[in-house]
Amino acid sequence: MSSDQHTIEKFGLKLEDLTDNMVITAYTRFGHRYTRVNSEVCKFVRHNFFNCKISIKRKNRELKIDSDVLQEGDTILRIYDFPPELTKLVNVNSKLIKALKYRDILEFDVKQKAEIEDDTKDELRKIIQLVNQSTKRLSVKEERRLETIRETNELIQKVSESAKVRRNAMESVEYAMDNARRGLNKIDDIRRYVDSITESASADAMAAIANIKASDQTYAHCVDVGVIFQNVYNLILQDTGKKSVFQTPNEAILSAFLHDFGKSQIPKDLLESTVRFERDSKEMKVMMSHPEHGAQLLSQMGMPEPIINMAHYHHVKQDPNMLSSYPRGCTYDKVSFETRLLSIIDAYQALVGKRNYKRSWSPPATMRYIDALSGVEYDYEVWLLFLKVMGLYPKGSLVELSNHSIGFVVSVPKDEGDPERPVIAVVRNEFGEDLDHHELVDLQETLDISIIKDLDNQEVFGKNALEIFMGIEIN
Ligand SMILES: [Fe+2]
Ligand SMILES: [Fe+2]
């Protein structure tokens, strides 16, 4: 029964036998809705158990498949091999138990940590004390270096975990928008992914991914705006002591996810068009109706006011006489702080992201461009708060250094630091060779090196940019 000294495995446990110190290794018995699954259950399992293995019965044959090839009509016998980012589906706690009950999942195989004897704990405590006493105090500089390495490795780890969550979130935004197109206003799926993002992914890491991966469609745009908004908004609240207008932390990300929900009322061929529409064209007028559609849909769905404000006014400019300001006739006093922040992030993501009719901009070039427009199109005070969090070189930006090596920005200067001098993880040396062992260059400390150019990561690394970023390892 026991696999090693400290872990016990148990099989076929019922829901009421699960306790907090257990980790589920397999879901083994299911309610009747998992027999010959319908399209809704099929989609739910494919989304939520992404990258897991499933044993199924298909036309009287038992098969082992990857979750993403589950089909309607399959009967689920067992779900197992959970990838590390799905901790929320395996680490037992009251929330998970409630969710499993609701989802009608009945039996489980688990691992359980055996309690370490008290004597052993005392021994451990003594050893830790000894280690602490013998460690010399590190110099401030060395401490800072180690802290930067730790933060970088943590960011890279979180990016890898979050990349899949982002992909799933994009699918659920698309699903919800397609539903809205057919008159079904169900956003449960988006809510579920908002929950999973806040639980199993990091907004900080997701924001870095958004900077690296040039997203090219409405759904990715909504997800990227959502995660950047949540990340930046939280940091601004911490920094300024401002109070959130949202009832829960998840509502902040949901609000930004839904800012373009009105696009569900715009014909798909217009959304996916490869031409840029003239300002006065019929098509542009239809496109420009999405904020009003969004506000209407969201208020019909009973969404709170701050969310409706964001959908309604995110294209209103500080100078409402500008041709790019719409809905026409709306003035800036109606536009909440959150919407002003969102409109900056919306513009930022639209430029960094790829569109069918334009290529992507690098994050630093985008920051400089919006900087020039703040005070005219965007609220200057809000811009400064955004700039402070993102930095002139946002995390994930690819830059060339004066020694001709190339690297990604992994940390943004804090407070008094020079905004032109972030921390860079060098991935390609001055001879154009891609490195296996990466080096951190903290430009605040290394004053003889500076950034000479910002680069388009797609141009340098093609589709592999995110993979290369995730492969960064600093020792
Ligand atoms: Fe919009
Ligand atoms: Fe947008």
Coordinates of C-alpha atoms and ligand atoms in Angstrom, one line a residue:
M1 CA 0.0 0.0 0.0
S2 CA 2.7 2.5 0.7
S3 CA 4.9 3.7 -2.2
D4 CA 7.7 5.2 -0.1
Q5 CA 8.5 6.2 3.4
H6 CA 6.4 9.3 3.5
T7 CA 3.6 8.7 1.1
I8 CA 0.7 6.4 1.3
E9 CA -1.4 5.6 -1.7
K10 CA -5.2 4.8 -1.4
F11 CA -7.5 3.6 -4.0
G12 CA -11.2 4.0 -4.7
L13 CA -11.9 6.6 -2.0
K14 CA -15.3 8.2 -2.0
L15 CA -15.9 12.0 -1.8
E16 CA -16.6 11.8 2.0
D17 CA -13.3 10.1 2.6
L18 CA -11.2 12.9 1.1
T19 CA -9.2 15.0 3.5
D20 CA -7.0 18.1 3.2
N21 CA -3.6 16.5 3.1
M22 CA -4.4 14.3 0.1
V23 CA -3.5 14.7 -3.5
I24 CA -5.7 13.0 -6.1
T25 CA -3.9 10.9 -8.6
A26 CA -6.9 9.7 -10.6
Y27 CA -10.6 10.3 -10.9
T28 CA -12.0 6.7 -11.1
R29 CA -15.9 6.7 -10.9
F30 CA -18.4 9.2 -12.4
G31 CA -22.1 10.1 -12.4
H32 CA -24.3 9.1 -15.3
R33 CA -23.6 12.3 -17.3
Y34 CA -20.2 11.0 -18.0
T35 CA -21.7 8.0 -19.8
R36 CA -21.9 8.7 -23.5
V37 CA -21.0 12.3 -22.9
N38 CA -23.0 15.1 -24.6
S39 CA -21.3 18.1 -26.3
E40 CA -21.4 20.2 -23.1
V41 CA -19.8 17.6 -20.9
C42 CA -17.3 16.8 -23.6
K43 CA -16.3 20.4 -23.9
F44 CA -16.1 20.8 -20.1
V45 CA -13.8 17.8 -19.8
R46 CA -11.6 18.9 -22.7
H47 CA -11.2 22.4 -21.2
N48 CA -10.8 21.5 -17.6
F49 CA -8.7 18.4 -17.9
F50 CA -6.5 19.8 -20.6
N51 CA -3.4 17.6 -21.1
C52 CA -4.6 14.8 -18.8
K53 CA -5.0 11.2 -19.9
I54 CA -8.5 9.6 -20.0
S55 CA -9.5 6.0 -20.2
I56 CA -12.7 5.8 -22.2
K57 CA -15.1 3.4 -23.8
R58 CA -15.8 4.2 -27.4
K59 CA -18.1 1.8 -29.4
N60 CA -17.4 -1.0 -26.9
R61 CA -13.6 -0.6 -27.1
E62 CA -11.6 0.6 -24.1
L63 CA -9.1 3.2 -25.1
K64 CA -6.5 5.5 -23.4
I65 CA -6.6 8.9 -25.0
D66 CA -5.4 12.5 -24.4
S67 CA -8.2 14.7 -23.1
D68 CA -8.3 16.9 -26.1
V69 CA -9.5 14.1 -28.4
L70 CA -12.4 13.2 -26.3
Q71 CA -15.5 12.9 -28.4
E72 CA -19.3 13.2 -27.9
G73 CA -20.6 9.7 -27.2
D74 CA -17.5 8.5 -25.3
T75 CA -17.9 7.1 -21.8
I76 CA -15.4 8.3 -19.3
L77 CA -13.9 5.5 -17.1
R78 CA -10.9 7.2 -15.5
I79 CA -9.0 10.6 -15.7
Y80 CA -5.4 10.6 -14.6
D81 CA -1.8 11.9 -15.3
F82 CA -2.6 15.4 -14.3
P83 CA 0.0 18.0 -15.5
P84 CA 1.6 20.1 -12.7
E85 CA -0.4 23.2 -13.5
L86 CA -3.7 21.5 -12.6
T87 CA -3.0 21.6 -8.9
K88 CA -6.4 22.9 -8.2
L89 CA -7.9 19.7 -9.5
V90 CA -5.8 17.4 -7.4
N91 CA -4.9 19.2 -4.1
V92 CA -7.9 18.3 -1.8
N93 CA -9.5 21.2 0.0
S94 CA -13.1 22.1 0.8
K95 CA -13.5 24.1 -2.4
L96 CA -12.4 21.2 -4.6
I97 CA -14.7 18.8 -2.7
K98 CA -17.6 21.1 -3.3
A99 CA -16.7 21.3 -7.0
L100 CA -16.3 17.6 -7.4
K101 CA -19.7 17.0 -5.7
Y102 CA -21.3 19.5 -8.0
R103 CA -19.7 17.9 -11.0
D104 CA -20.8 14.4 -9.9
I105 CA -17.4 12.8 -9.7
L106 CA -17.6 10.0 -7.3
E107 CA -14.4 8.1 -6.6
F108 CA -10.7 8.7 -6.5
D109 CA -7.2 7.3 -6.1
V110 CA -5.1 9.5 -3.9
K111 CA -1.6 10.0 -2.4
Q112 CA -1.4 11.1 1.2
K113 CA 1.6 12.4 3.0
A114 CA 2.4 10.5 6.1
E115 CA 2.8 12.7 9.2
I116 CA 6.4 13.2 10.1
E117 CA 7.0 12.1 13.7
D118 CA 7.4 14.9 16.2
D119 CA 10.9 13.9 17.1
T120 CA 11.9 14.2 13.4
K121 CA 10.4 17.6 13.3
D122 CA 12.5 18.7 16.3
E123 CA 15.6 17.4 14.6
L124 CA 14.8 19.3 11.4
R125 CA 14.2 22.5 13.4
K126 CA 17.6 22.2 15.0
I127 CA 19.4 21.6 11.7
I128 CA 17.7 24.6 10.2
Q129 CA 18.8 26.8 13.2
L130 CA 22.4 25.6 12.8
V131 CA 22.4 26.3 9.1
N132 CA 20.9 29.8 9.7
Q133 CA 23.6 30.6 12.3
S134 CA 26.5 29.5 10.2
T135 CA 25.4 31.4 7.1
K136 CA 27.3 34.7 6.8
R137 CA 25.3 37.8 6.1
L138 CA 25.5 38.4 2.4
S139 CA 26.4 41.8 1.0
V140 CA 23.4 43.9 -0.1
K141 CA 24.5 43.6 -3.7
E142 CA 24.8 39.8 -3.6
E143 CA 21.4 39.6 -1.9
R144 CA 19.9 41.7 -4.7
R145 CA 21.5 39.5 -7.3
L146 CA 20.2 36.3 -5.7
E147 CA 16.8 37.8 -5.3
T148 CA 16.7 38.8 -9.0
I149 CA 17.8 35.2 -10.0
R150 CA 15.1 33.8 -7.8
E151 CA 12.4 36.1 -9.2
T152 CA 13.5 35.4 -12.8
N153 CA 13.4 31.6 -12.4
E154 CA 10.0 32.0 -10.7
L155 CA 8.7 34.1 -13.5
I156 CA 9.8 31.6 -16.1
Q157 CA 8.3 28.8 -14.2
K158 CA 5.0 30.6 -13.9
V159 CA 5.0 31.5 -17.6
S160 CA 5.3 27.8 -18.5
E161 CA 2.4 27.0 -16.2
S162 CA 0.3 29.8 -17.4
A163 CA 0.7 29.3 -21.2
K164 CA -1.8 26.5 -21.3
V165 CA -4.3 28.4 -19.1
R166 CA -4.1 31.2 -21.6
R167 CA -4.9 28.9 -24.5
N168 CA -7.9 27.5 -22.7
A169 CA -9.1 30.9 -21.7
M170 CA -9.1 32.0 -25.4
E171 CA -11.2 29.1 -26.3
S172 CA -13.8 29.9 -23.7
V173 CA -14.0 33.6 -24.7
E174 CA -14.6 32.4 -28.3
Y175 CA -17.2 29.9 -27.0
A176 CA -19.1 32.6 -25.0
M177 CA -19.0 35.0 -27.9
D178 CA -20.3 32.4 -30.3
N179 CA -23.1 31.7 -27.8
A180 CA -23.9 35.4 -27.5
R181 CA -24.0 35.5 -31.3
R182 CA -26.8 32.9 -31.2
G183 CA -28.6 34.8 -28.5
L184 CA -27.4 32.6 -25.6
N185 CA -25.9 34.8 -22.9
K186 CA -23.9 32.1 -21.0
I187 CA -20.7 33.3 -19.6
D188 CA -20.2 30.5 -17.1
D189 CA -17.3 29.2 -19.1
I190 CA -15.5 32.5 -18.9
R191 CA -16.2 32.7 -15.2
R192 CA -14.7 29.2 -14.8
Y193 CA -11.5 30.3 -16.6
V194 CA -11.3 33.5 -14.7
D195 CA -11.3 31.3 -11.6
S196 CA -8.7 29.0 -13.0
I197 CA -6.5 32.0 -14.0
T198 CA -6.6 33.5 -10.5
E199 CA -6.0 30.1 -8.9
S200 CA -3.6 28.3 -11.1
A201 CA -1.9 30.9 -13.3
S202 CA -0.2 34.1 -12.5
A203 CA -1.4 37.4 -14.0
D204 CA 2.2 38.6 -14.0
A205 CA 3.3 35.7 -16.1
M206 CA 0.3 35.8 -18.3
A207 CA 1.0 39.5 -19.0
A208 CA 4.6 38.6 -20.0
I209 CA 3.2 36.0 -22.4
A210 CA 0.9 38.6 -23.9
N211 CA 4.1 40.7 -24.6
I212 CA 5.9 37.8 -26.3
K213 CA 3.1 36.1 -28.2
A214 CA 1.6 38.4 -30.8
S215 CA -2.1 37.4 -30.6
D216 CA -4.0 37.8 -33.7
Q217 CA -7.7 37.5 -32.9
T218 CA -10.4 39.1 -30.9
Y219 CA -10.4 36.3 -28.3
A220 CA -6.7 36.4 -27.5
H221 CA -7.0 40.2 -27.4
C222 CA -9.7 39.9 -24.7
V223 CA -7.7 37.4 -22.7
D224 CA -4.5 39.4 -22.9
V225 CA -6.2 42.7 -22.0
G226 CA -7.9 40.8 -19.1
V227 CA -4.7 39.5 -17.6
I228 CA -2.7 42.7 -18.1
F229 CA -5.5 44.7 -16.6
Q230 CA -5.8 42.5 -13.5
N231 CA -2.0 42.5 -13.0
V232 CA -1.6 46.3 -13.4
Y233 CA -4.8 47.2 -11.5
N234 CA -3.8 45.1 -8.5
L235 CA -0.3 46.7 -8.4
I236 CA -1.8 50.2 -8.7
L237 CA -4.2 49.5 -5.8
Q238 CA -1.3 48.3 -3.7
D239 CA 0.8 51.3 -4.6
T240 CA -1.8 54.0 -4.2
G241 CA -4.0 52.6 -1.4
K242 CA -7.0 53.0 -3.8
K243 CA -10.0 50.7 -3.2
S244 CA -11.1 48.3 -5.8
V245 CA -14.6 48.9 -7.3
F246 CA -15.0 45.2 -7.9
Q247 CA -16.7 43.0 -5.5
T248 CA -14.2 40.1 -5.9
P249 CA -10.6 40.0 -7.3
N250 CA -12.0 37.7 -10.1
E251 CA -14.4 40.4 -11.2
A252 CA -11.6 42.7 -12.2
I253 CA -10.3 40.2 -14.7
L254 CA -13.8 39.3 -15.8
S255 CA -14.6 43.0 -16.5
A256 CA -11.6 43.3 -18.8
F257 CA -12.3 40.0 -20.5
L258 CA -15.8 41.3 -21.4
H259 CA -14.8 44.8 -22.6
D260 CA -15.3 43.8 -26.2
F261 CA -18.2 41.5 -25.6
G262 CA -20.3 43.7 -27.9
K263 CA -18.2 42.3 -30.8
S264 CA -20.3 39.2 -30.5
Q265 CA -23.0 41.3 -32.3
I266 CA -20.6 42.2 -35.2
P267 CA -20.6 39.9 -38.2
K268 CA -17.6 37.6 -38.1
D269 CA -16.4 38.5 -41.6
L270 CA -16.0 42.1 -40.4
L271 CA -14.1 41.0 -37.3
E272 CA -11.8 38.8 -39.2
S273 CA -11.3 41.2 -42.2
T274 CA -7.8 41.6 -43.6
V275 CA -8.4 45.2 -44.7
R276 CA -8.4 48.3 -42.5
F277 CA -11.7 50.1 -42.8
E278 CA -11.9 53.8 -43.8
R279 CA -13.0 55.9 -40.9
D280 CA -16.4 56.9 -42.5
S281 CA -17.1 53.5 -44.1
K282 CA -20.3 51.6 -43.4
E283 CA -18.1 48.7 -42.0
M284 CA -16.3 51.1 -39.6
K285 CA -19.7 52.4 -38.3
V286 CA -20.8 48.8 -37.6
M287 CA -17.5 48.1 -35.8
M288 CA -17.9 51.2 -33.8
S289 CA -21.2 50.1 -32.4
H290 CA -19.6 47.3 -30.3
P291 CA -19.3 49.3 -27.1
E292 CA -23.1 50.1 -27.1
H293 CA -23.9 46.5 -27.9
G294 CA -21.6 45.4 -25.1
A295 CA -23.1 47.7 -22.5
Q296 CA -26.6 46.6 -23.5
L297 CA -25.8 42.9 -23.4
L298 CA -24.0 43.1 -20.1
S299 CA -26.7 45.1 -18.4
Q300 CA -29.3 42.5 -19.7
M301 CA -27.1 39.9 -18.0
G302 CA -27.2 41.8 -14.7
M303 CA -23.5 42.7 -14.6
P304 CA -22.4 45.3 -12.1
E305 CA -22.0 48.9 -13.2
P306 CA -18.2 49.1 -13.2
I307 CA -18.1 46.2 -15.8
I308 CA -20.8 47.9 -18.0
N309 CA -18.8 51.3 -17.8
M310 CA -15.7 49.5 -19.2
A311 CA -17.6 47.9 -22.1
H312 CA -19.5 51.1 -22.9
Y313 CA -16.7 53.8 -22.7
H314 CA -13.4 52.1 -23.4
H315 CA -13.1 54.0 -26.8
V316 CA -14.0 57.4 -25.4
K317 CA -10.9 59.7 -25.6
Q318 CA -9.9 62.4 -23.2
D319 CA -10.7 64.8 -26.1
P320 CA -14.1 63.4 -27.2
N321 CA -13.9 65.6 -30.4
M322 CA -11.3 63.3 -31.8
L323 CA -12.6 61.2 -34.6
S324 CA -11.3 58.0 -32.9
S325 CA -13.5 58.8 -29.8
Y326 CA -16.8 56.8 -29.7
P327 CA -19.7 56.4 -28.9
R328 CA -20.0 59.9 -30.3
G329 CA -21.3 62.5 -27.9
C330 CA -19.9 60.7 -24.8
T331 CA -17.8 62.9 -22.6
Y332 CA -14.8 61.9 -20.4
D333 CA -16.6 62.6 -17.1
K334 CA -18.6 59.4 -17.6
V335 CA -15.5 57.3 -18.0
S336 CA -14.4 55.7 -14.7
F337 CA -10.8 55.3 -13.5
E338 CA -10.9 51.6 -14.3
T339 CA -12.2 52.3 -17.9
R340 CA -9.5 54.9 -18.4
L341 CA -6.9 52.3 -17.4
L342 CA -8.5 49.7 -19.6
S343 CA -8.5 52.0 -22.6
I344 CA -4.7 52.3 -22.3
I345 CA -4.3 48.6 -22.0
D346 CA -6.7 48.0 -24.9
A347 CA -4.6 50.3 -27.1
Y348 CA -1.3 48.7 -25.8
Q349 CA -2.5 45.2 -26.6
A350 CA -4.0 46.1 -29.9
L351 CA -0.6 47.5 -31.0
V352 CA 1.6 44.7 -29.5
G353 CA -0.8 42.1 -30.9
K354 CA -0.9 41.2 -34.5
R355 CA -3.9 42.0 -36.6
N356 CA -4.8 40.7 -40.0
Y357 CA -4.1 44.1 -41.5
K358 CA -0.9 45.0 -39.6
R359 CA 2.2 43.5 -38.0
S360 CA 2.9 43.6 -34.3
W361 CA 4.8 46.4 -32.5
S362 CA 7.4 45.7 -29.9
P363 CA 6.3 46.5 -26.3
P364 CA 8.9 49.3 -25.9
A365 CA 7.9 51.0 -29.1
T366 CA 4.2 50.7 -28.1
M367 CA 5.0 52.3 -24.7
R368 CA 6.7 55.2 -26.4
Y369 CA 3.8 55.7 -28.8
I370 CA 1.2 55.7 -26.1
D371 CA 3.4 58.0 -24.0
A372 CA 3.2 60.5 -26.8
L373 CA -0.6 60.3 -26.9
S374 CA -1.2 60.5 -23.1
G375 CA -2.8 63.7 -22.0
V376 CA -4.5 64.0 -25.4
E377 CA -6.1 60.6 -26.0
Y378 CA -5.5 59.0 -22.6
D379 CA -5.6 60.3 -19.0
Y380 CA -2.1 61.4 -18.2
E381 CA -2.2 60.5 -14.5
V382 CA -3.5 57.0 -15.2
W383 CA -0.8 56.6 -17.9
L384 CA 1.9 57.4 -15.3
L385 CA 0.5 54.7 -13.0
F386 CA 0.5 52.2 -15.9
L387 CA 4.0 53.2 -17.0
K388 CA 5.3 52.7 -13.4
V389 CA 4.1 49.1 -13.3
M390 CA 5.0 48.1 -16.9
G391 CA 8.2 50.0 -17.2
L392 CA 9.5 51.4 -20.5
Y393 CA 10.7 47.9 -21.4
P394 CA 7.8 45.6 -20.2
K395 CA 8.7 42.0 -19.1
G396 CA 9.0 39.8 -22.2
S397 CA 10.4 42.6 -24.4
L398 CA 13.3 41.4 -26.6
V399 CA 16.3 43.8 -26.8
E400 CA 19.8 44.1 -28.3
L401 CA 22.5 45.3 -25.9
S402 CA 25.5 47.4 -26.7
N403 CA 27.7 44.4 -26.6
H404 CA 25.5 43.0 -29.4
S405 CA 24.0 40.2 -27.3
I406 CA 20.3 39.7 -27.3
G407 CA 18.0 39.0 -24.4
F408 CA 14.5 39.2 -22.8
V409 CA 13.5 41.7 -20.2
V410 CA 12.7 39.7 -17.1
S411 CA 12.5 42.4 -14.4
V412 CA 11.5 46.1 -14.5
P413 CA 13.3 48.7 -12.4
K414 CA 11.6 49.5 -9.2
D415 CA 10.9 52.9 -7.7
E416 CA 14.0 55.1 -8.1
G417 CA 15.7 52.8 -10.7
D418 CA 16.5 54.2 -14.1
P419 CA 13.6 53.0 -16.3
E420 CA 16.0 52.6 -19.3
R421 CA 17.9 49.9 -17.4
P422 CA 15.9 46.8 -16.7
V423 CA 17.2 43.3 -16.0
I424 CA 17.9 41.2 -19.1
A425 CA 18.2 37.4 -19.5
V426 CA 20.7 37.0 -22.3
V427 CA 19.7 34.2 -24.7
R428 CA 22.0 34.9 -27.7
N429 CA 25.6 36.0 -27.5
E430 CA 27.4 38.6 -29.5
F431 CA 28.5 36.0 -32.1
G432 CA 24.8 35.2 -32.8
E433 CA 25.0 31.8 -31.0
D434 CA 21.9 30.7 -29.0
L435 CA 23.0 30.0 -25.4
D436 CA 22.1 26.9 -23.3
H437 CA 23.2 28.6 -20.1
H438 CA 21.6 32.0 -19.7
E439 CA 23.1 34.9 -17.9
L440 CA 21.3 37.8 -16.2
V441 CA 22.5 41.3 -16.8
D442 CA 21.2 43.8 -14.4
L443 CA 21.6 47.1 -16.2
Q444 CA 21.3 49.0 -13.0
E445 CA 24.5 47.4 -11.9
T446 CA 26.3 46.9 -15.2
L447 CA 26.6 50.5 -16.3
D448 CA 29.0 49.9 -19.2
I449 CA 26.3 48.0 -21.1
S450 CA 23.0 49.5 -22.3
I451 CA 20.1 48.7 -24.6
I452 CA 20.7 49.9 -28.2
K453 CA 17.6 48.5 -30.0
D454 CA 14.3 46.9 -29.3
L455 CA 13.5 43.9 -31.4
D456 CA 10.5 42.1 -32.8
N457 CA 10.7 38.7 -31.1
Q458 CA 8.7 37.1 -34.0
E459 CA 11.2 38.4 -36.5
V460 CA 14.2 37.1 -34.5
F461 CA 12.8 33.8 -33.3
G462 CA 9.7 33.2 -35.4
K463 CA 7.1 31.0 -33.7
N464 CA 9.7 29.8 -31.1
A465 CA 9.9 33.1 -29.1
L466 CA 7.8 31.9 -26.2
E467 CA 9.5 28.5 -26.1
I468 CA 12.9 30.2 -25.9
F469 CA 11.6 32.5 -23.1
M470 CA 10.3 29.5 -21.2
G471 CA 13.7 27.8 -21.6
I472 CA 15.5 30.5 -19.7
E473 CA 17.3 29.1 -16.8
I474 CA 19.6 31.1 -14.5
N475 CA 21.9 29.4 -12.1
Ligands
FE1 FE -13.3 47.7 -28.1
FE2 FE -10.6 45.9 -27.2

